[in-house]
Amino acid sequence: MNCPNCGAELPAGAAFCPACGAPRSEIDRLLQSAGKAVDKAVATGAAALDRAARELQPVVDKAANAVRPAVQDVARALKPLADATVQATKDVAKAVRPAAEATVKVAKEAADRTIAAVRPAVEKAAEKTGEAAQKVKQKVLKR
């Protein structure tokens, strides 16, 4: 704790401030007085804020009530546009579906043809690799 008179640090249990000599009892009284002043200031500020909030509430309510019809009008005006957008999106999805299905079918057929064309070469490469591995194994076992 610091002395409220001079600001010096007070040693624990000291009866007087080592810097200015103020008695501890006077320091305690000053600290209590400062604490009460702070509490009173906080209470006064809170009361002022409460009064301001009560006074502003009708103004805020009035503004909200004034704006509400305009917001509702905008919502009503936008609803047909939103409904039309949803319908257009559904129509586009419906129109694109056959093309998407055809694309999937063509891609699958191309993949199947590619597999059929590549399979003999892959099988031959696998066979040759197996033969080479067998030869390496035989050479290693001879040593």
Coordinates of C-alpha atoms in Angstrom, one line a residue:
M1 CA 0.0 0.0 0.0
N2 CA 1.2 3.6 -0.7
C3 CA 0.8 6.6 1.5
P4 CA -2.0 8.8 0.1
N5 CA -0.2 11.9 1.5
C6 CA 3.2 11.5 -0.3
G7 CA 2.9 8.3 -2.3
A8 CA 5.7 6.4 -0.6
E9 CA 5.4 2.6 -0.1
L10 CA 4.3 1.8 3.4
P11 CA 6.0 -1.2 5.1
A12 CA 3.7 -3.9 6.4
G13 CA 2.6 -3.1 10.0
A14 CA 4.2 0.4 10.0
A15 CA 2.5 2.9 12.3
F16 CA 3.8 5.9 10.3
C17 CA 4.8 6.7 6.7
P18 CA 8.6 6.4 6.5
A19 CA 8.8 9.3 4.0
C20 CA 6.4 12.0 5.4
G21 CA 5.6 10.7 8.9
A22 CA 1.8 10.6 8.4
P23 CA 0.3 8.4 11.0
R24 CA -1.1 5.0 9.8
S25 CA -4.5 5.8 11.4
E26 CA -4.7 9.0 9.3
I27 CA -3.7 7.0 6.2
D28 CA -6.5 4.4 6.9
R29 CA -9.0 7.2 7.4
L30 CA -8.0 8.8 4.1
L31 CA -8.2 5.5 2.2
Q32 CA -11.7 4.9 3.7
S33 CA -12.8 8.4 2.7
A34 CA -11.5 7.9 -0.8
G35 CA -13.3 4.5 -1.0
K36 CA -16.6 6.1 0.0
A37 CA -16.1 8.9 -2.5
V38 CA -15.5 6.3 -5.3
D39 CA -18.6 4.3 -4.3
K40 CA -20.7 7.5 -4.3
A41 CA -19.3 8.5 -7.7
V42 CA -20.1 5.1 -9.1
A43 CA -23.6 5.1 -7.7
T44 CA -24.2 8.6 -9.0
G45 CA -23.0 7.6 -12.5
A46 CA -25.2 4.5 -12.5
A47 CA -28.2 6.5 -11.5
A48 CA -27.5 9.1 -14.2
L49 CA -27.2 6.3 -16.8
D50 CA -30.5 4.7 -15.6
R51 CA -32.3 8.0 -15.9
A52 CA -30.8 8.6 -19.4
A53 CA -31.9 5.1 -20.5
R54 CA -35.5 5.6 -19.2
E55 CA -35.6 9.0 -21.0
L56 CA -34.2 7.5 -24.3
Q57 CA -36.4 4.4 -24.3
P58 CA -39.5 6.2 -25.7
V59 CA -37.4 7.8 -28.4
V60 CA -36.0 4.5 -29.4
D61 CA -39.4 2.8 -29.4
K62 CA -40.9 5.7 -31.5
A63 CA -38.0 5.3 -34.1
A64 CA -38.5 1.5 -34.3
N65 CA -42.2 1.9 -34.7
A66 CA -41.6 4.5 -37.5
V67 CA -39.2 2.3 -39.4
R68 CA -41.1 -0.9 -39.0
P69 CA -43.7 -0.2 -41.8
A70 CA -40.9 0.7 -44.2
V71 CA -39.1 -2.5 -43.4
Q72 CA -42.3 -4.5 -43.9
D73 CA -43.0 -2.8 -47.2
V74 CA -39.5 -3.6 -48.4
A75 CA -40.0 -7.2 -47.4
R76 CA -43.3 -7.4 -49.2
A77 CA -41.7 -5.8 -52.3
L78 CA -38.8 -8.3 -52.3
K79 CA -40.9 -11.4 -51.8
P80 CA -42.0 -11.8 -55.4
L81 CA -38.4 -11.3 -56.6
A82 CA -37.1 -13.9 -54.1
D83 CA -39.9 -16.3 -55.2
A84 CA -39.0 -15.7 -58.9
T85 CA -35.3 -16.3 -58.2
V86 CA -36.1 -19.6 -56.5
Q87 CA -38.2 -20.7 -59.4
A88 CA -35.6 -19.6 -61.9
T89 CA -33.0 -21.6 -60.0
K90 CA -35.2 -24.7 -60.1
D91 CA -35.9 -24.2 -63.8
V92 CA -32.1 -23.9 -64.6
A93 CA -31.4 -27.1 -62.5
K94 CA -34.2 -28.9 -64.4
A95 CA -32.9 -27.8 -67.8
V96 CA -29.3 -28.6 -67.0
R97 CA -30.0 -32.1 -65.6
P98 CA -30.2 -33.9 -69.0
A99 CA -26.9 -32.3 -70.1
A100 CA -25.2 -33.2 -66.8
E101 CA -26.5 -36.8 -67.1
A102 CA -25.2 -37.1 -70.7
T103 CA -21.8 -35.7 -69.6
V104 CA -21.6 -38.3 -66.9
K105 CA -22.5 -41.0 -69.3
V106 CA -19.9 -39.9 -71.9
A107 CA -17.2 -39.6 -69.3
K108 CA -18.0 -43.1 -68.0
E109 CA -17.8 -44.5 -71.5
A110 CA -14.5 -42.7 -72.2
A111 CA -13.1 -44.1 -68.9
D112 CA -14.3 -47.6 -69.8
R113 CA -12.7 -47.4 -73.3
T114 CA -9.5 -46.1 -71.8
I115 CA -9.3 -48.9 -69.3
A116 CA -10.0 -51.5 -72.1
A117 CA -7.3 -49.9 -74.3
V118 CA -4.7 -49.7 -71.5
R119 CA -5.4 -53.1 -69.8
P120 CA -3.3 -55.3 -72.3
A121 CA -0.3 -53.0 -72.0
V122 CA -0.5 -52.9 -68.2
E123 CA -0.9 -56.7 -68.0
K124 CA 2.1 -57.1 -70.3
A125 CA 4.1 -54.7 -68.2
A126 CA 3.1 -56.5 -65.0
E127 CA 4.1 -59.8 -66.6
K128 CA 7.5 -58.5 -67.7
T129 CA 8.1 -56.9 -64.3
G130 CA 7.2 -60.2 -62.6
E131 CA 9.7 -62.0 -64.9
A132 CA 12.4 -59.5 -64.2
A133 CA 11.8 -59.8 -60.5
Q134 CA 12.0 -63.6 -60.7
K135 CA 15.4 -63.3 -62.6
V136 CA 16.7 -60.9 -59.9
K137 CA 15.6 -63.2 -57.2
Q138 CA 17.3 -66.2 -58.9
K139 CA 20.5 -64.3 -59.3
V140 CA 20.4 -63.2 -55.6
L141 CA 19.8 -66.8 -54.4
K142 CA 22.7 -68.1 -56.5
R143 CA 25.2 -65.9 -54.6

